[in-house]
CSV table of N, CA, C and O in Angstrom, one decimal:
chain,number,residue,atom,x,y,z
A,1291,UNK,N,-18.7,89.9,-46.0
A,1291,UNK,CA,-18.8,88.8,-45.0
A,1291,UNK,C,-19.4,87.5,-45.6
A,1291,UNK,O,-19.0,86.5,-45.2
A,1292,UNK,N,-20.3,87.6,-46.6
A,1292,UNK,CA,-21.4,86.5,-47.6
A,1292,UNK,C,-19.9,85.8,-48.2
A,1292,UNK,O,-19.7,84.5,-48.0
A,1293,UNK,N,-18.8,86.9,-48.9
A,1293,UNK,CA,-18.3,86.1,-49.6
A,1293,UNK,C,-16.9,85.1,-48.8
A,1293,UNK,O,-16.5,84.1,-49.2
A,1294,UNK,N,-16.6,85.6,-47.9
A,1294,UNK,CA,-15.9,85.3,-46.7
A,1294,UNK,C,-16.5,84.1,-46.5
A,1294,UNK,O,-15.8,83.1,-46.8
A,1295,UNK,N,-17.2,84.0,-46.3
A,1295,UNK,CA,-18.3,82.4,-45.8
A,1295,UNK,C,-18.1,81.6,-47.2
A,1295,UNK,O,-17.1,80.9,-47.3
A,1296,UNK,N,-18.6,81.7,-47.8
A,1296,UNK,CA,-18.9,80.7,-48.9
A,1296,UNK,C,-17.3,80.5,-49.5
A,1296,UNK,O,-17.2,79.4,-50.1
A,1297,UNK,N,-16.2,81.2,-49.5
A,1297,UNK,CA,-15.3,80.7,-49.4
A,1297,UNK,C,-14.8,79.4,-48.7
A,1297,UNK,O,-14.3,78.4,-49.2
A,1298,UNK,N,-15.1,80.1,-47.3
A,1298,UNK,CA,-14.8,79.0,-46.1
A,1298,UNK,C,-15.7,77.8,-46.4
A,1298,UNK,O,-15.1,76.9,-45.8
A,1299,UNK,N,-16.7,77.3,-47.1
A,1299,UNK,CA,-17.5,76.4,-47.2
A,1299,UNK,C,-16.9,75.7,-48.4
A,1299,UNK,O,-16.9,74.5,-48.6
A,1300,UNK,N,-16.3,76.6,-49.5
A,1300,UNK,CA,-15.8,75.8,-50.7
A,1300,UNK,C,-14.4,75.1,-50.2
A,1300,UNK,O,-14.2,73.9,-50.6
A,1301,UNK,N,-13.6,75.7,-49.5
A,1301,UNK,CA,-12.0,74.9,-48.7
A,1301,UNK,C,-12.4,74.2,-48.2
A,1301,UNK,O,-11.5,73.4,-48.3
A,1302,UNK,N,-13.2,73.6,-47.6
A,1302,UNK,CA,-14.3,72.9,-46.7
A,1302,UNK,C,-14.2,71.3,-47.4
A,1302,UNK,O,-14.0,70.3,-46.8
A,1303,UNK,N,-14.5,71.5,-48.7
A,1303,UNK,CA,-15.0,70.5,-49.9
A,1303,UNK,C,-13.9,69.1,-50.0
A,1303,UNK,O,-12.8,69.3,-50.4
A,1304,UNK,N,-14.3,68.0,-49.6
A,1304,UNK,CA,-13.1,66.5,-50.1
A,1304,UNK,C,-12.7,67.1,-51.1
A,1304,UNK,O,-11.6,67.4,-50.8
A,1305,UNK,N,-12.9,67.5,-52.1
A,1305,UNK,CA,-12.0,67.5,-53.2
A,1305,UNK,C,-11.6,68.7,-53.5
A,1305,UNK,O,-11.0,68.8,-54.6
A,1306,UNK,N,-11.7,70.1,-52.7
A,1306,UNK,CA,-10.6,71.1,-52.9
A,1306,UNK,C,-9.5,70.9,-51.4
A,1306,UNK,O,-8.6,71.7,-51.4
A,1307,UNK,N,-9.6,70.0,-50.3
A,1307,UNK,CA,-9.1,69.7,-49.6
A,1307,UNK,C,-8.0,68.7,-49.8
A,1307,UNK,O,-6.9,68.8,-49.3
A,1308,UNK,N,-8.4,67.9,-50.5
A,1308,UNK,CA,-7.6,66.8,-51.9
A,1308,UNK,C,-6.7,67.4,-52.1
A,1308,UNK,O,-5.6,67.3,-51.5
A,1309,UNK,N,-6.8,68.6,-53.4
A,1309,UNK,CA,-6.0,69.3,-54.2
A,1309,UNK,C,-5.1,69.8,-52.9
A,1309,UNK,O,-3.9,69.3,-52.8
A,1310,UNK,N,-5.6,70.5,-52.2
A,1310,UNK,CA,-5.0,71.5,-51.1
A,1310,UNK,C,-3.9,70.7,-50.5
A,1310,UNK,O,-3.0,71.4,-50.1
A,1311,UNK,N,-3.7,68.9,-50.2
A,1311,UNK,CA,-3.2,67.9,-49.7
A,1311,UNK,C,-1.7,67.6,-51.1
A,1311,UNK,O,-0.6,67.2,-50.8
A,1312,UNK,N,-2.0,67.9,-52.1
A,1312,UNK,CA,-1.3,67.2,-53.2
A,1312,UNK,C,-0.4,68.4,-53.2
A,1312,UNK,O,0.8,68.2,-53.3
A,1313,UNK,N,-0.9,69.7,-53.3
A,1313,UNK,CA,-0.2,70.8,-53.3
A,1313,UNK,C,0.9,70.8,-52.3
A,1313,UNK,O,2.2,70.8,-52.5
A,1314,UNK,N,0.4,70.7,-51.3
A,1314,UNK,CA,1.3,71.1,-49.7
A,1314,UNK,C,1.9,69.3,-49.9
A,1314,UNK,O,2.6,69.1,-48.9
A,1315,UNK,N,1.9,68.5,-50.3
A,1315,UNK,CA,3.0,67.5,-50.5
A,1315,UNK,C,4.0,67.5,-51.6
A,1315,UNK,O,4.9,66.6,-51.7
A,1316,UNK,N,3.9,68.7,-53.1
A,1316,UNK,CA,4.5,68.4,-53.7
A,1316,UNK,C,5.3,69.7,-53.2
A,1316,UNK,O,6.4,69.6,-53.8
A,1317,UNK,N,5.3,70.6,-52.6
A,1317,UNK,CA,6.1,71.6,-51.9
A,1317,UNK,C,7.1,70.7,-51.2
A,1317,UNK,O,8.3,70.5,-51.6
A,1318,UNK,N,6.5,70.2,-50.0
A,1318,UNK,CA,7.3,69.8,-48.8
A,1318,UNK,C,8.6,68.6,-49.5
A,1318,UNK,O,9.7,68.3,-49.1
A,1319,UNK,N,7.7,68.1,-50.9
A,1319,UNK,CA,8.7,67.2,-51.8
A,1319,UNK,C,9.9,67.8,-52.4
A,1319,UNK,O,11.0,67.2,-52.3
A,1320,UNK,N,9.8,68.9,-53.0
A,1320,UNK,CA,10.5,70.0,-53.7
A,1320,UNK,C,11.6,71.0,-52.5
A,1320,UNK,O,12.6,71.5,-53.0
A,1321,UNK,N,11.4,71.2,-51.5
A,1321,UNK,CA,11.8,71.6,-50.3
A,1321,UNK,C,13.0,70.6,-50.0
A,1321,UNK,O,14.2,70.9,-50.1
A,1322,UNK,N,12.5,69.0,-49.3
A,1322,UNK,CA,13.5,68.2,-49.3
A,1322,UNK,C,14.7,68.3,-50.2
A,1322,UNK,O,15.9,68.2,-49.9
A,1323,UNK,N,14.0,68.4,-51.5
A,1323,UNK,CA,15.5,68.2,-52.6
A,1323,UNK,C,16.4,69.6,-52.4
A,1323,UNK,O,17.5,69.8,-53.0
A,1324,UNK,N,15.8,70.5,-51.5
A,1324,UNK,CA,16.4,72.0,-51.7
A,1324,UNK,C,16.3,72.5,-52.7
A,1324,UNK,O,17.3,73.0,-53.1
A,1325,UNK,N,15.2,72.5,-53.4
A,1325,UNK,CA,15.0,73.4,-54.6
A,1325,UNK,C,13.8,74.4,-54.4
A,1325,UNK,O,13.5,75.1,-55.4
A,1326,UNK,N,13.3,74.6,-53.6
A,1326,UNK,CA,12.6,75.7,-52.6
A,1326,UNK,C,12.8,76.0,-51.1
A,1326,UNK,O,13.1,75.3,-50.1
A,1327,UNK,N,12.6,77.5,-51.1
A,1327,UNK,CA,12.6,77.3,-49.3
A,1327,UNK,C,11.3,78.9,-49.0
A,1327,UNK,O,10.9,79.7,-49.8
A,1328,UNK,N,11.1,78.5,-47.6
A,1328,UNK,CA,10.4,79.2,-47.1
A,1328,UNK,C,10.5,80.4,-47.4
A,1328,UNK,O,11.6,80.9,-47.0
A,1329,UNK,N,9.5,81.4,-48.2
A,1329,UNK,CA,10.1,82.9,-49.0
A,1329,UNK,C,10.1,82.9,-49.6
A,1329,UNK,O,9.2,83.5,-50.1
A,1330,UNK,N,10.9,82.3,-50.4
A,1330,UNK,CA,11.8,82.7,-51.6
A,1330,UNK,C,10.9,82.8,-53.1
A,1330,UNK,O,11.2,82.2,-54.1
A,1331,UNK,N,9.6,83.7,-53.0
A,1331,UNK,CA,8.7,83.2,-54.2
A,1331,UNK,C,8.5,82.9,-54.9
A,1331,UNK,O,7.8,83.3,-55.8
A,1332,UNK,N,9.2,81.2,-54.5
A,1332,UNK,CA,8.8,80.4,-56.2
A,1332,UNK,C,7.3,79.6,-55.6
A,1332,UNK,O,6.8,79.6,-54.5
A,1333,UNK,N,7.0,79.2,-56.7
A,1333,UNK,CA,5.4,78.1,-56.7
A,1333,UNK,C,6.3,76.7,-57.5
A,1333,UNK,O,7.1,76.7,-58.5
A,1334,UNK,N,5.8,75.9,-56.8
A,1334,UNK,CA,5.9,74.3,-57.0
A,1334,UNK,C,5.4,74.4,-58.2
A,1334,UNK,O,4.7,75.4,-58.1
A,1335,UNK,N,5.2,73.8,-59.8
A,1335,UNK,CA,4.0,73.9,-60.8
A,1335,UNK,C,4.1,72.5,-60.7
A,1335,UNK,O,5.0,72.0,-60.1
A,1336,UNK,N,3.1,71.9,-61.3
A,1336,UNK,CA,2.3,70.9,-61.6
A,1336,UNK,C,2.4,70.8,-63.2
A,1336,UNK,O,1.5,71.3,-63.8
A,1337,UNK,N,3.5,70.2,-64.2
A,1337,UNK,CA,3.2,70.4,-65.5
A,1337,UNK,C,2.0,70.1,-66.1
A,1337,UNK,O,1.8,70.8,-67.1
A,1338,UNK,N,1.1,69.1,-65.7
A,1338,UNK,CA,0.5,68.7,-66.5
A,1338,UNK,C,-1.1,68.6,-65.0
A,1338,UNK,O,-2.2,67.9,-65.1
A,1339,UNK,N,-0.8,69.2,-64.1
A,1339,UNK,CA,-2.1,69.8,-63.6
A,1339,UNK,C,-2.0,68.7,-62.2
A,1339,UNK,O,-1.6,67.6,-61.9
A,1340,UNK,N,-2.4,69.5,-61.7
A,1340,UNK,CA,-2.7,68.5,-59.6
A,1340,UNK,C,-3.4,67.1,-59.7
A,1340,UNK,O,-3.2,66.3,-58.8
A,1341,UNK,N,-3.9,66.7,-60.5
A,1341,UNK,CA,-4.8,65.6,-60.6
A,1341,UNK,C,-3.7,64.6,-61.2
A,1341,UNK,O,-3.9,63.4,-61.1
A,1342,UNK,N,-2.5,65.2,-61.7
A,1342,UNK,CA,-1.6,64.3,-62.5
A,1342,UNK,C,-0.8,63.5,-62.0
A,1342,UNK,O,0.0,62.8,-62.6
A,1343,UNK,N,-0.9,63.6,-60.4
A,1343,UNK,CA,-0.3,63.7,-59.5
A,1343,UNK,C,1.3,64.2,-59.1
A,1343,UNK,O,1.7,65.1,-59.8
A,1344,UNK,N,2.1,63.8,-58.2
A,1344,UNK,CA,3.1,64.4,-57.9
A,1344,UNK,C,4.7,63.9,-58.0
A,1344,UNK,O,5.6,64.2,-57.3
A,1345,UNK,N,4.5,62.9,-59.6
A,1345,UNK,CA,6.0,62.6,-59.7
A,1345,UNK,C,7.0,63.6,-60.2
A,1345,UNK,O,6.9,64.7,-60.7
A,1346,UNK,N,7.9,62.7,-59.8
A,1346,UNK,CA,9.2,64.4,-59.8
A,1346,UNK,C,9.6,65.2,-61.6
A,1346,UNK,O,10.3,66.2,-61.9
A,1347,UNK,N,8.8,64.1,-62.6
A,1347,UNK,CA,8.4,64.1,-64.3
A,1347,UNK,C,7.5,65.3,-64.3
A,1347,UNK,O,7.5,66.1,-65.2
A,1348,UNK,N,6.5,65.3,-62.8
A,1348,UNK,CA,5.3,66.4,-63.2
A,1348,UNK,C,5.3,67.6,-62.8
A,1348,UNK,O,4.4,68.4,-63.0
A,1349,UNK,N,6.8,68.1,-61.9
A,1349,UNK,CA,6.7,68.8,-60.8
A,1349,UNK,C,7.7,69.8,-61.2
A,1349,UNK,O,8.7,69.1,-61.4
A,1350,UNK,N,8.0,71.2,-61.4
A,1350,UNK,CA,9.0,72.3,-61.4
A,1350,UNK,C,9.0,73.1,-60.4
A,1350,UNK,O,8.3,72.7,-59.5
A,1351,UNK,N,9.8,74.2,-60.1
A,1351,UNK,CA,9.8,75.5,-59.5
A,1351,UNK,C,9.9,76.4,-60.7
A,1351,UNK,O,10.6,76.4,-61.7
A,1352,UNK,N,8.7,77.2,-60.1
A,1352,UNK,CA,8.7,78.2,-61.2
A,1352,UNK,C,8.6,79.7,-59.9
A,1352,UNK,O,8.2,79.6,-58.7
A,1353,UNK,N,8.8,81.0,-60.4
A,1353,UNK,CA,8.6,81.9,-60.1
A,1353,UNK,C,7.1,82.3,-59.6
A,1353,UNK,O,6.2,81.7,-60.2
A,1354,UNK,N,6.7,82.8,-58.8
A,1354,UNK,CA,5.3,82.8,-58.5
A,1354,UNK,C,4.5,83.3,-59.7
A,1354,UNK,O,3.4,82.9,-60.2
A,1355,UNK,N,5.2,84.3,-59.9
A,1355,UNK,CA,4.7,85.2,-61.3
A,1355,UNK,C,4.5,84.4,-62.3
A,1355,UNK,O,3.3,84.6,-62.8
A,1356,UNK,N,5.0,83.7,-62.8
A,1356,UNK,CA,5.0,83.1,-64.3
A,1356,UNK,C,4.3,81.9,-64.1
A,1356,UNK,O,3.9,81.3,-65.1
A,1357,UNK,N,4.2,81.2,-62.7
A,1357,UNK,CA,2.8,80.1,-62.4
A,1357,UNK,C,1.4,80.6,-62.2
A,1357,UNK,O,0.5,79.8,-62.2
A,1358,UNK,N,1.4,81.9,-62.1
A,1358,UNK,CA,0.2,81.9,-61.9
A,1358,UNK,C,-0.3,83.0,-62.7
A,1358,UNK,O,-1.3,83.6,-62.4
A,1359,UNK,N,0.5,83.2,-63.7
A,1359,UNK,CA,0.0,84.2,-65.1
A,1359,UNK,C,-0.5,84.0,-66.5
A,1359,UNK,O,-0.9,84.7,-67.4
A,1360,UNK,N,-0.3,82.5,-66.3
A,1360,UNK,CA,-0.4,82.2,-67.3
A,1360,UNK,C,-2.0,82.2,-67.8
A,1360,UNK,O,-2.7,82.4,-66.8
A,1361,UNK,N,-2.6,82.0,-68.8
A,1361,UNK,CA,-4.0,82.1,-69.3
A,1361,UNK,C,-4.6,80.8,-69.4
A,1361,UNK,O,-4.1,79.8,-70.0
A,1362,UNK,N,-6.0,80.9,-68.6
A,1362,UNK,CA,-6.9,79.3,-68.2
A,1362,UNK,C,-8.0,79.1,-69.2
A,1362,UNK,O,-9.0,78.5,-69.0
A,1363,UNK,N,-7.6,79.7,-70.1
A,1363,UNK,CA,-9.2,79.5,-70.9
A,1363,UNK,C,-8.8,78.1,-72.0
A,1363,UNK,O,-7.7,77.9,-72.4
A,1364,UNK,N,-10.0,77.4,-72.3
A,1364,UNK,CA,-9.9,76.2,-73.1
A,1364,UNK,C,-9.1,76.6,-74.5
A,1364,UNK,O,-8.1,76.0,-75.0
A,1365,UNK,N,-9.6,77.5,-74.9
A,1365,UNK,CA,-8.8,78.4,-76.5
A,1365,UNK,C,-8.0,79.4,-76.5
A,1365,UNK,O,-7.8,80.1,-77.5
A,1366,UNK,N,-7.2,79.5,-75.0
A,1366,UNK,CA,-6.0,80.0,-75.5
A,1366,UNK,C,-4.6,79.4,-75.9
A,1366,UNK,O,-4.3,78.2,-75.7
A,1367,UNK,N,-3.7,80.4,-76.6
A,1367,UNK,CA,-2.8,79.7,-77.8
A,1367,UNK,C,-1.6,80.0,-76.7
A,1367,UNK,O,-0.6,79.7,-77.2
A,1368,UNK,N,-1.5,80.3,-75.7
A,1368,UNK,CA,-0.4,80.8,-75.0
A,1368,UNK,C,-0.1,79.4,-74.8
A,1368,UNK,O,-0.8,78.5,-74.7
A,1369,UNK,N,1.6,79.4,-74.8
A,1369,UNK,CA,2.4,78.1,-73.9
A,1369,UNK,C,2.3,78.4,-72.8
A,1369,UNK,O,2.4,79.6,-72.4
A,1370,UNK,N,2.1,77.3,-72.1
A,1370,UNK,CA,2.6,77.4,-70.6
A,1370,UNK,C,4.0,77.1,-70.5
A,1370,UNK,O,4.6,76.5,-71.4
A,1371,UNK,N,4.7,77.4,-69.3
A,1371,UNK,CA,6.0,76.9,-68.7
A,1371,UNK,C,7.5,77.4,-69.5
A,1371,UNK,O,8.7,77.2,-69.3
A,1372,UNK,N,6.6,78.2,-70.3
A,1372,UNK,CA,7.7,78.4,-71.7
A,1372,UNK,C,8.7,79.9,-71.4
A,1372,UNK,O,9.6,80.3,-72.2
């Protein structure tokens, strides 16, 4: 229940609300062109990260799997997107 809460308080935050805004506009962007649809488990990626904003240079469909597997640590040697 502790961690349930403090969840709800971090979504809560201007600036994971931000992110949360950039995400759900670069979908609904990727949608229009018909290169996603409702289901179909791809993820929007962000090549070069949410903050980079959302031109169509920054933006793929990738498989859900392979967006969100990739490794986040500062010293890993893994490519992304690859």
């Amino acid at each position: 229940a502790q961690h349930r809460a403090n969840q709800a308080k971090f979504q809560k935050k201007p600036s994971e609300v931000h992110k949360r805004v950039l995400r759900n506009a670069a979908r609904a962007k990727m949608m229009k062109k018909g290169l996603v649809h409702k289901g179909d488990g791809k993820d929007v990626d962000h090549k070069m990260g949410t903050g980079a904003g959302n031109g169509s240079g920054n933006l793929r469909v990738q498989s859900a799997h392979a967006n969100r597997s990739f490794h986040r640590t500062k010293t890993s040697k893994a490519i992304r997107g690859t």
